Coordinates of C-alpha atoms in Angstrom, one line a residue:
L47 CA -0.1 -46.1 12.4
W48 CA 2.7 -48.3 13.7
N49 CA 1.6 -48.0 17.3
S50 CA -1.9 -49.1 16.4
A51 CA -0.5 -52.1 14.5
R52 CA 1.7 -53.0 17.4
V53 CA -1.3 -53.0 19.8
V54 CA -3.1 -55.4 17.4
A55 CA 0.0 -57.6 17.3
R56 CA 0.2 -57.7 21.1
R57 CA -3.4 -58.4 21.6
T58 CA -3.5 -61.2 19.1
D59 CA -0.2 -62.8 20.2
M60 CA 1.4 -62.3 16.8
P61 CA 5.2 -62.0 16.5
S62 CA 5.2 -59.0 14.2
I63 CA 3.2 -56.3 12.5
T64 CA 3.6 -58.0 9.2
A65 CA 2.0 -61.1 10.7
V66 CA -1.1 -59.0 11.4
A67 CA -1.2 -58.0 7.8
R68 CA -0.9 -61.7 6.7
T69 CA -3.4 -63.2 9.1
E70 CA -5.8 -60.4 9.9
P71 CA -5.8 -58.2 6.7
E72 CA -9.4 -57.0 7.3
L73 CA -8.5 -55.9 10.8
L74 CA -5.5 -54.0 9.6
A75 CA -7.6 -52.5 6.8
E76 CA -10.0 -51.1 9.4
I77 CA -7.0 -49.5 11.2
L78 CA -5.6 -48.0 8.0
A79 CA -9.0 -46.7 7.0
Y80 CA -8.8 -44.2 9.9
V81 CA -5.4 -42.8 9.2
S82 CA -6.1 -39.1 8.9
D83 CA -3.5 -38.1 6.4
P84 CA -3.5 -39.9 3.0
R85 CA 0.2 -39.3 2.8
D86 CA 0.7 -41.5 5.8
L87 CA -1.4 -44.2 4.1
A88 CA 0.8 -43.9 1.0
R89 CA 3.9 -44.4 3.2
A90 CA 2.3 -47.5 4.7
F91 CA 2.0 -49.1 1.3
R92 CA 5.7 -48.6 0.8
T93 CA 6.6 -50.0 4.2
A94 CA 5.9 -53.7 3.6
R95 CA 4.5 -55.7 0.7
D96 CA 2.0 -57.3 3.1
F97 CA 0.4 -53.9 3.7
R98 CA -0.6 -53.4 0.1
D99 CA -3.7 -55.6 0.0
A100 CA -4.9 -54.3 3.4
G101 CA -4.1 -50.8 2.2
E102 CA -6.2 -51.1 -0.9
R103 CA -9.0 -52.5 1.1
A104 CA -8.7 -49.5 3.5
L105 CA -9.0 -47.1 0.6
E106 CA -12.1 -48.8 -0.5
L107 CA -13.5 -48.6 3.1
R108 CA -12.7 -44.9 3.1
C109 CA -14.3 -44.4 -0.2
A110 CA -17.5 -46.2 0.9
R111 CA -17.5 -44.2 4.1
R112 CA -17.9 -41.1 2.0
G113 CA -20.5 -42.8 -0.1
A114 CA -18.3 -42.6 -3.3
A115 CA -18.0 -45.4 -5.8
R116 CA -14.7 -47.1 -6.5
P117 CA -13.2 -45.7 -9.7
A118 CA -13.3 -48.1 -12.6
A119 CA -9.9 -46.9 -14.0
P120 CA -7.1 -44.6 -13.0
G121 CA -7.2 -41.0 -14.0
P122 CA -4.5 -38.5 -15.1
G123 CA -1.3 -39.0 -13.1
A124 CA -2.2 -42.4 -11.8
S125 CA -1.1 -45.7 -13.2
T126 CA -3.3 -48.0 -11.0
V127 CA -6.7 -47.8 -9.4
Q128 CA -4.9 -47.9 -6.0
Q129 CA -3.0 -44.7 -7.0
E130 CA -6.2 -43.1 -8.2
L131 CA -7.8 -43.9 -4.8
L132 CA -4.8 -42.4 -3.0
L133 CA -5.0 -39.3 -5.2
R134 CA -8.7 -38.8 -4.5
E135 CA -8.1 -39.2 -0.8
A136 CA -5.4 -36.5 -1.0
I137 CA -7.7 -34.2 -3.1
C138 CA -10.6 -34.6 -0.5
A139 CA -8.2 -33.8 2.4
E140 CA -6.8 -30.7 0.7
A141 CA -10.2 -29.6 -0.5
R142 CA -11.6 -29.9 3.0
R143 CA -8.7 -27.8 4.3
C144 CA -9.4 -25.1 1.7
S145 CA -13.1 -25.1 2.4
S146 CA -15.0 -23.0 5.0
A147 CA -17.9 -23.3 7.4
V148 CA -18.6 -19.5 7.2
A149 CA -18.9 -17.2 4.2
M150 CA -20.1 -13.6 3.6
G151 CA -21.6 -11.9 0.7
V152 CA -22.9 -8.3 0.3
D153 CA -25.1 -7.7 3.3
F154 CA -25.6 -11.4 4.2
A155 CA -23.7 -14.3 5.8
A156 CA -24.0 -18.1 5.8
F157 CA -22.7 -20.6 8.5
V158 CA -22.5 -24.4 8.7
D159 CA -22.8 -25.7 12.2
A160 CA -21.4 -28.9 13.7
T161 CA -24.6 -30.8 13.0
G162 CA -24.5 -30.0 9.3
A163 CA -27.2 -27.3 9.3
L164 CA -26.9 -24.3 7.1
L165 CA -27.8 -21.0 8.8
T166 CA -28.1 -17.5 7.2
C167 CA -28.7 -14.0 8.3
G168 CA -28.6 -10.5 6.8
G169 CA -30.7 -8.1 4.8
L170 CA -33.5 -9.0 2.5
T171 CA -32.6 -8.2 -1.1
F172 CA -35.3 -7.6 -3.7
S173 CA -35.7 -8.3 -7.4
G174 CA -37.9 -6.8 -10.2
A175 CA -39.1 -3.3 -11.0
A176 CA -37.6 -0.1 -9.8
P177 CA -38.4 0.5 -6.1
D178 CA -40.5 3.2 -4.5
I179 CA -39.2 5.2 -1.6
D180 CA -40.4 2.6 1.0
Q181 CA -38.6 -0.2 -0.9
V182 CA -35.4 1.9 -1.0
N183 CA -35.5 2.1 2.8
L184 CA -35.6 -1.7 2.8
G185 CA -32.4 -1.8 0.8
G186 CA -33.6 -3.6 -2.3
Y187 CA -36.3 -4.1 -5.0
A188 CA -39.7 -5.7 -5.1
H189 CA -41.8 -7.4 -7.8
N190 CA -45.5 -8.2 -7.6
D191 CA -45.6 -7.4 -3.9
E192 CA -43.2 -10.3 -3.2
V193 CA -39.7 -10.0 -1.8
T194 CA -37.0 -12.5 -2.9
P195 CA -34.4 -12.7 -0.1
L196 CA -31.0 -14.1 -0.8
L197 CA -30.9 -16.0 2.5
G198 CA -32.6 -19.2 1.3
H199 CA -35.7 -19.0 3.5
G200 CA -38.2 -18.6 0.7
T201 CA -40.4 -15.7 -0.3
F202 CA -41.5 -12.9 2.0
T203 CA -44.4 -10.7 1.3
L204 CA -43.6 -7.0 0.9
A205 CA -45.8 -6.2 3.9
L206 CA -43.8 -8.6 6.1
A207 CA -40.5 -7.4 4.8
R208 CA -41.4 -3.8 5.6
R209 CA -41.8 -4.9 9.2
F210 CA -38.8 -7.2 9.3
P211 CA -36.2 -5.8 6.8
C212 CA -33.4 -8.1 8.1
I213 CA -32.9 -11.5 9.6
L214 CA -30.7 -10.4 12.5
A215 CA -29.7 -13.7 14.0
P216 CA -28.6 -16.8 12.1
R217 CA -31.6 -19.0 11.1
P218 CA -31.5 -22.6 9.9
I219 CA -32.7 -23.1 6.3
A220 CA -35.7 -25.4 6.8
S221 CA -35.7 -26.8 3.2
L222 CA -32.2 -28.4 4.0
S223 CA -33.3 -30.1 7.2
G224 CA -32.7 -33.6 5.9
V225 CA -29.3 -32.7 4.2
R226 CA -26.0 -32.6 6.0
I227 CA -24.0 -29.5 4.7
V228 CA -20.2 -29.6 5.1
A229 CA -19.0 -26.3 3.4
V230 CA -20.4 -23.1 2.1
A231 CA -19.3 -20.3 -0.2
C232 CA -20.9 -16.9 -1.0
G233 CA -20.6 -14.6 -4.0
A234 CA -21.9 -11.0 -4.0
Y235 CA -25.6 -12.1 -4.1
H236 CA -25.6 -15.9 -4.2
T237 CA -24.6 -19.0 -2.1
L238 CA -23.3 -22.5 -2.9
A239 CA -23.6 -25.2 -0.3
L240 CA -21.8 -28.6 -0.4
S241 CA -23.4 -31.7 1.2
S242 CA -21.7 -34.6 2.8
D243 CA -22.6 -36.8 -0.2
G244 CA -21.0 -34.5 -2.7
A245 CA -24.1 -32.7 -3.9
V246 CA -24.1 -28.9 -4.6
F247 CA -27.0 -26.6 -3.8
S248 CA -27.3 -23.0 -4.8
H249 CA -29.7 -20.1 -4.1
G250 CA -29.8 -16.4 -4.6
H251 CA -29.5 -14.2 -7.7
S252 CA -29.6 -15.9 -11.1
G253 CA -26.7 -16.3 -13.4
A254 CA -24.2 -18.0 -11.1
L255 CA -26.5 -20.7 -9.8
G256 CA -25.9 -23.4 -12.4
H257 CA -29.5 -24.2 -13.2
D258 CA -29.5 -23.3 -16.9
D259 CA -31.8 -20.4 -16.6
R260 CA -32.0 -16.8 -15.5
E261 CA -34.3 -17.4 -12.5
D262 CA -33.6 -16.5 -8.9
R263 CA -33.8 -19.3 -6.4
R264 CA -35.5 -18.5 -3.2
I265 CA -34.4 -21.8 -1.4
P266 CA -31.3 -24.0 -2.0
T267 CA -31.8 -26.1 -5.1
R268 CA -29.6 -29.0 -6.1
I269 CA -27.6 -28.3 -9.3
A270 CA -28.9 -31.0 -11.6
A271 CA -26.0 -30.7 -14.1
L272 CA -23.6 -32.0 -11.3
A273 CA -25.8 -35.0 -10.5
D274 CA -23.0 -37.4 -11.8
V275 CA -20.2 -35.4 -10.1
R276 CA -19.1 -35.9 -6.4
A277 CA -18.0 -32.5 -5.4
A278 CA -15.2 -32.0 -2.9
A279 CA -15.2 -28.2 -2.6
V280 CA -17.1 -25.1 -3.7
A281 CA -16.1 -21.4 -4.3
A282 CA -17.9 -18.3 -5.2
G283 CA -17.2 -14.6 -5.8
G284 CA -18.9 -11.7 -7.5
A285 CA -21.4 -13.3 -9.9
S286 CA -19.2 -16.5 -10.6
S287 CA -19.0 -19.9 -9.1
A288 CA -16.6 -22.9 -9.1
V289 CA -17.0 -26.6 -8.1
M290 CA -14.1 -29.0 -7.6
S291 CA -14.8 -32.7 -7.8
E292 CA -13.3 -35.5 -5.8
A293 CA -11.3 -36.5 -8.9
G294 CA -9.8 -33.0 -9.0
A295 CA -11.9 -31.7 -12.0
L296 CA -12.8 -28.0 -12.0
F297 CA -16.2 -26.8 -13.1
T298 CA -17.0 -23.0 -13.4
F299 CA -20.2 -21.1 -14.2
G300 CA -21.8 -17.7 -14.0
A301 CA -20.5 -14.4 -15.2
G302 CA -17.5 -14.7 -17.6
A303 CA -17.1 -11.2 -19.2
D304 CA -13.5 -10.9 -18.0
G305 CA -12.5 -14.5 -18.7
Q306 CA -12.7 -15.4 -15.0
L307 CA -14.3 -18.8 -15.8
G308 CA -11.2 -20.0 -17.6
H309 CA -12.9 -21.4 -20.7
G310 CA -10.9 -19.3 -23.3
D311 CA -13.7 -16.8 -23.9
R312 CA -15.8 -14.1 -22.2
E313 CA -19.1 -15.9 -22.3
E314 CA -21.5 -16.5 -19.5
R315 CA -22.0 -20.2 -18.5
R316 CA -25.4 -21.0 -17.0
V317 CA -24.4 -24.6 -16.2
P318 CA -21.2 -25.9 -14.6
T319 CA -18.7 -26.5 -17.4
R320 CA -15.4 -28.3 -16.9
V321 CA -12.3 -26.1 -17.4
A322 CA -10.4 -28.0 -20.2
A323 CA -7.4 -25.7 -20.2
L324 CA -6.1 -27.2 -17.0
G325 CA -5.6 -30.6 -18.7
A326 CA -4.5 -33.3 -16.2
E327 CA -4.0 -30.9 -13.3
R328 CA -6.1 -31.8 -10.2
V329 CA -7.7 -28.8 -8.6
V330 CA -8.3 -28.7 -4.8
G331 CA -9.2 -25.1 -4.1
A332 CA -10.3 -21.8 -5.7
A333 CA -10.7 -18.1 -4.8
I334 CA -12.9 -16.0 -7.0
G335 CA -12.9 -12.2 -7.1
E336 CA -15.1 -9.8 -8.9
G337 CA -13.5 -10.3 -12.3
H338 CA -10.6 -12.8 -11.7
S339 CA -10.0 -16.3 -10.3
L340 CA -7.2 -18.2 -8.6
F341 CA -7.0 -22.0 -8.6
L342 CA -4.9 -24.3 -6.4
T343 CA -3.8 -27.7 -7.7
L344 CA -3.0 -30.8 -5.7
H345 CA 0.7 -30.1 -6.4
S346 CA 0.4 -26.7 -4.8
L347 CA 0.6 -24.7 -8.0
V348 CA -1.4 -21.5 -8.4
Y349 CA -3.2 -20.7 -11.7
S350 CA -5.0 -17.4 -12.4
C351 CA -7.3 -16.1 -15.1
G352 CA -9.7 -13.2 -15.8
R353 CA -9.3 -9.5 -15.5
G354 CA -5.6 -8.3 -15.4
R355 CA -6.3 -4.6 -15.2
F356 CA -5.2 -4.3 -11.6
G357 CA -2.4 -6.9 -11.6
A358 CA -4.4 -9.2 -9.4
L359 CA -3.5 -12.2 -11.6
G360 CA 0.1 -12.1 -10.5
L361 CA 1.4 -12.7 -14.0
G362 CA 3.6 -9.5 -14.2
D363 CA 1.4 -7.5 -16.5
V364 CA -2.2 -6.1 -16.8
R365 CA -3.5 -8.2 -19.7
D366 CA -6.6 -10.3 -19.3
R367 CA -6.3 -14.1 -19.4
L368 CA -9.2 -16.0 -20.8
A369 CA -7.7 -19.4 -19.7
P370 CA -5.8 -20.3 -16.5
E371 CA -2.0 -19.7 -16.6
P372 CA 0.4 -20.7 -13.8
V373 CA 1.7 -17.9 -11.6
E374 CA 5.4 -18.4 -12.4
A375 CA 6.6 -16.2 -9.5
L376 CA 5.1 -18.7 -7.1
R377 CA 6.1 -21.9 -8.8
A378 CA 9.0 -22.6 -6.4
Q379 CA 6.6 -22.1 -3.5
R380 CA 4.1 -24.5 -2.1
A381 CA 0.8 -22.6 -1.9
V382 CA -1.7 -23.7 0.8
S383 CA -4.3 -20.9 0.8
L384 CA -5.8 -18.4 -1.7
A385 CA -8.0 -15.3 -1.4
A386 CA -9.3 -12.9 -4.0
S387 CA -11.4 -9.8 -4.0
F388 CA -12.2 -6.9 -6.3
E389 CA -8.7 -5.5 -7.0
H390 CA -6.3 -7.8 -5.2
S391 CA -5.2 -11.3 -4.4
L392 CA -3.4 -13.1 -1.5
V393 CA -1.6 -16.4 -1.5
V394 CA -0.2 -18.1 1.6
C395 CA 2.6 -20.7 1.2
A396 CA 3.7 -23.6 3.3
S397 CA 6.8 -21.6 4.4
G398 CA 4.4 -19.3 6.3
V399 CA 5.0 -16.4 3.9
A400 CA 2.0 -14.6 2.5
Y401 CA 2.1 -12.9 -0.9
A402 CA 0.0 -10.0 -2.2
F403 CA -0.6 -8.6 -5.6
G404 CA -3.1 -6.3 -7.3
R405 CA -3.9 -2.6 -7.1
R406 CA -1.6 -0.9 -4.6
G407 CA -3.2 0.1 -1.4
P408 CA -3.7 -0.8 2.2
A409 CA -5.5 -4.1 1.4
L410 CA -2.2 -5.5 0.1
G411 CA -0.5 -5.2 3.5
L412 CA 2.8 -3.9 1.9
G413 CA 2.9 -0.6 3.6
L414 CA 1.6 1.2 0.5
H415 CA -1.1 3.8 0.4
N416 CA -3.0 4.4 -2.9
A417 CA -2.2 8.1 -3.0
A418 CA 1.5 7.5 -2.0
R419 CA 2.4 5.1 -4.8
P420 CA -0.5 4.8 -7.3
G421 CA -0.4 1.9 -9.7
I422 CA -0.4 -1.9 -9.5
Q423 CA 1.6 -4.7 -8.0
S424 CA 1.5 -7.3 -10.8
V425 CA 4.1 -9.7 -9.3
P426 CA 3.5 -11.4 -6.0
M427 CA 5.2 -9.6 -3.1
P428 CA 5.9 -11.1 0.3
I429 CA 3.8 -9.3 3.0
G430 CA 5.8 -7.9 5.8
T431 CA 9.3 -7.9 4.2
A432 CA 9.4 -4.1 4.1
A433 CA 9.1 -3.9 7.9
A434 CA 11.8 -6.5 8.7
K435 CA 15.3 -5.1 9.2
A436 CA 18.4 -6.0 11.2
P437 CA 19.1 -4.1 14.4
S438 CA 21.5 -1.2 13.8
S439 CA 23.3 -1.7 17.0
A440 CA 23.7 -4.2 19.9
A441 CA 21.6 -1.9 22.1
E442 CA 18.6 -1.9 19.7
P443 CA 16.4 -4.9 20.2
A444 CA 15.8 -7.3 17.3
A445 CA 12.4 -7.1 15.6
P446 CA 9.9 -9.7 16.7
P447 CA 9.8 -12.9 14.7
R448 CA 7.6 -12.7 11.6
P449 CA 4.3 -14.7 12.0
R450 CA 4.0 -17.9 10.1
Y451 CA 0.8 -17.5 8.2
V452 CA -1.5 -20.4 7.3
R453 CA -4.7 -18.9 5.8
A454 CA -5.9 -15.7 4.1
A455 CA -9.2 -13.9 3.5
A456 CA -9.9 -10.8 1.4
A457 CA -12.8 -8.4 1.0
I458 CA -13.1 -5.3 -1.2
E459 CA -11.2 -3.0 1.1
H460 CA -9.5 -5.1 3.8
S461 CA -7.7 -8.4 4.3
L462 CA -7.1 -11.0 7.1
L463 CA -4.3 -13.4 7.8
L464 CA -4.3 -16.3 10.3
D465 CA -1.0 -17.5 11.7
A466 CA 0.1 -20.9 13.0
E467 CA -0.4 -19.8 16.6
G468 CA -4.1 -19.1 16.0
R469 CA -3.7 -15.3 16.0
V470 CA -5.4 -13.1 13.4
H471 CA -3.8 -10.1 11.6
S472 CA -5.8 -7.5 9.7
F473 CA -4.9 -4.7 7.3
G474 CA -6.6 -2.4 4.8
R475 CA -9.3 0.3 5.2
N476 CA -11.5 0.4 8.2
P477 CA -14.7 2.3 7.4
A478 CA -17.0 0.2 9.6
G479 CA -14.6 -1.6 12.0
A480 CA -13.9 -4.6 9.9
L481 CA -10.2 -4.7 11.0
G482 CA -11.2 -5.4 14.5
H483 CA -9.0 -2.9 16.3
G484 CA -11.7 -0.7 17.8
R485 CA -12.8 2.7 16.7
L486 CA -9.7 3.8 14.7
T487 CA -11.4 7.1 13.8
S488 CA -11.4 8.1 17.5
G489 CA -7.6 8.5 17.5
I490 CA -7.3 6.3 20.5
F491 CA -6.3 3.1 18.7
G492 CA -4.8 4.3 15.5
S493 CA -5.8 5.6 12.0
D494 CA -8.6 4.9 9.5
E495 CA -6.5 2.2 7.9
E496 CA -3.7 -0.3 8.5
L497 CA -1.0 -0.4 5.8
K498 CA 0.6 -3.6 7.2
P499 CA -0.7 -6.6 9.1
R500 CA -1.6 -5.8 12.7
Q501 CA -2.5 -8.4 15.2
I502 CA -6.1 -8.2 16.6
A503 CA -5.5 -7.8 20.3
W504 CA -9.0 -7.7 21.9
L505 CA -12.3 -9.4 21.6
C506 CA -15.7 -9.4 23.3
N507 CA -17.5 -12.5 24.5
N508 CA -20.9 -10.9 25.2
D509 CA -22.9 -9.7 22.2
D510 CA -25.6 -8.3 24.4
V511 CA -23.5 -5.2 24.6
V512 CA -24.6 -4.3 21.1
H513 CA -28.1 -3.7 22.4
G514 CA -26.7 -1.4 25.0
R515 CA -27.8 -3.6 27.9
L516 CA -24.3 -4.3 29.3
P517 CA -21.1 -2.3 29.4
R518 CA -18.6 -3.7 26.9
E519 CA -15.9 -5.7 28.5
L520 CA -12.9 -6.6 26.3
E521 CA -10.7 -9.6 26.8
P522 CA -7.3 -10.4 25.3
A523 CA -7.6 -12.1 21.9
D524 CA -5.0 -14.6 22.8
T525 CA -7.5 -16.3 25.2
Q526 CA -8.9 -17.9 22.0
R527 CA -7.2 -19.9 19.3
F528 CA -8.7 -19.1 15.9
V529 CA -8.7 -21.8 13.2
A530 CA -10.6 -20.2 10.3
L531 CA -11.5 -16.7 9.0
C532 CA -13.7 -15.0 6.5
A533 CA -14.0 -11.5 5.0
G534 CA -16.8 -10.4 2.7
G535 CA -18.9 -7.7 1.3
F536 CA -17.6 -4.2 1.7
S537 CA -16.6 -4.3 5.3
T538 CA -17.5 -7.5 7.3
S539 CA -15.3 -10.1 8.9
C540 CA -15.7 -13.3 10.9
L541 CA -13.3 -15.6 12.8
V542 CA -13.9 -19.2 14.0
T543 CA -12.3 -20.6 17.1
A544 CA -11.0 -24.1 17.9
D545 CA -14.2 -24.8 19.8
G546 CA -16.4 -23.8 16.8
G547 CA -17.3 -20.3 18.2
A548 CA -17.8 -17.5 15.7
Y549 CA -16.7 -13.9 16.3
S550 CA -17.9 -11.3 13.8
F551 CA -17.3 -7.6 13.4
G552 CA -17.6 -4.7 10.9
D553 CA -20.6 -3.3 9.2
A554 CA -23.7 -4.2 11.2
M555 CA -26.4 -2.3 9.3
S556 CA -27.7 -5.3 7.4
G557 CA -27.7 -7.8 10.3
S558 CA -25.1 -10.0 8.5
L559 CA -22.9 -10.2 11.6
G560 CA -25.6 -12.3 13.3
H561 CA -25.7 -10.5 16.7
G562 CA -29.4 -9.7 16.5
V563 CA -28.5 -6.0 16.4
P564 CA -31.1 -3.4 15.4
V565 CA -30.7 -1.9 12.0
N566 CA -29.6 1.5 13.5
T567 CA -26.4 -0.1 14.9
T568 CA -23.9 0.8 12.2
R569 CA -20.7 -1.0 13.3
I570 CA -19.2 -3.6 15.7
D571 CA -15.5 -2.7 15.8
V572 CA -13.9 -5.6 17.8
P573 CA -14.5 -9.3 17.2
T574 CA -17.6 -10.2 19.2
R575 CA -18.9 -13.7 19.8
V576 CA -22.1 -14.6 18.0
S577 CA -24.0 -16.0 21.0
R578 CA -27.1 -16.9 18.9
L579 CA -25.0 -19.3 16.7
P580 CA -24.4 -23.0 17.6
P581 CA -20.8 -24.4 17.4
L582 CA -19.6 -24.4 13.7
A583 CA -18.1 -27.3 11.8
L584 CA -14.3 -27.5 12.0
L585 CA -13.5 -28.6 8.5
G586 CA -9.7 -28.8 8.9
D587 CA -10.0 -31.3 11.8
K588 CA -12.2 -33.8 10.0

């Protein structure tokens, strides 16, 4: 910021930076409008009184650039409109960091490319009456000879679906051709997509779509109940959904039988409803499991609600919570990433430490096997602490430094962690290769599960090998720097590189990995580049 101002001062023959602010406030406002971190902008306001007018103008320019209206009055925690603008900039930045350009449901996946197109692939899922034997082979249900896929491409006839039971390579959704999508989230059988102007679209199975009915949506449909809300982030899991606004308000909808929506009851919500229990807290991120939810606030606090049976709320007991409560064990930490699945949760903190809680087992990464120590871990436990020990003698080498984690992802039976160096660590069960360590069942690489985080060491850059046309050639994984990750369904994973490339692995039966593999290919056991996918959006860099 200062260097930019100095350049302006030199080029305009002005004696000081403050002189630029006094004589060329609009020029300085343009410079300030492109400061990437809102916290740096806040520091600029405190640097010199002459920066304040230019700073407020810069905030208005940034707001206009997003297409948002200037707030008429400050919200909770802000005493002036300028502070409100700063808070909203911070919320948008944090929400963008918590969002993803790739998401996976049960047997399908969704991707956002660098141009803003939404692409999906996977199996066709059916709705309606009980299936006959042919429909069972297709993996779903049919009604009136029509197939309703969850991929957003419209309706397939049953005859066509019998010929093409899966969309094997990512396909752009034609109905969104005029909309720029910036983030996506998938539940078990539904998808939410966030556009650049803050609109939210949903498609898939009914209930968690937010359209005030029980109808499936064959193509992405804008949620009318959020027409007056500019969304900053979306989240989905199981049959529930969440939307966070640019002002930090949290809206949830869908299934609520376990209290996972946070409204103080167990009722379903067919339209997005604001979570009043959070009061003045500004929410920037969420992770939704099958029956519980985690929420991240602007002040890096973690709240949880929903099913407490497995301890996945992190509140020290197994009671359900119908409204969000702070996870006191993490209050002193600064949380930066959340993940939730069926029976467990993960939280990554700014210190680089990842915490796990929920049903004890390999997916927690604590070195615990379900049969060895049955029960729950209802208080967040640091991952990797059990393995760290001081050397017993001078001759024994010290343990390697513990990775500094920055992001987490969780599926039903496995988990992923991304470290600050761009390396990925996986743990949990490995029934279809979703850990990315090769065929563990062969005995060459290891066992059927990993009880602690293990770094993924190899990858494949040519997905023609899954068709058997080329011998598989593996390369060291450290040839790529990964910046995002995703885990979904029962056993699928996807990693995103710094250049927007996608590497997927795990259960390949449904085609959700995007490699164009035939349906008789059951697994891809190392991260393999999805060559049929254009470069993905890099949300954290924008």
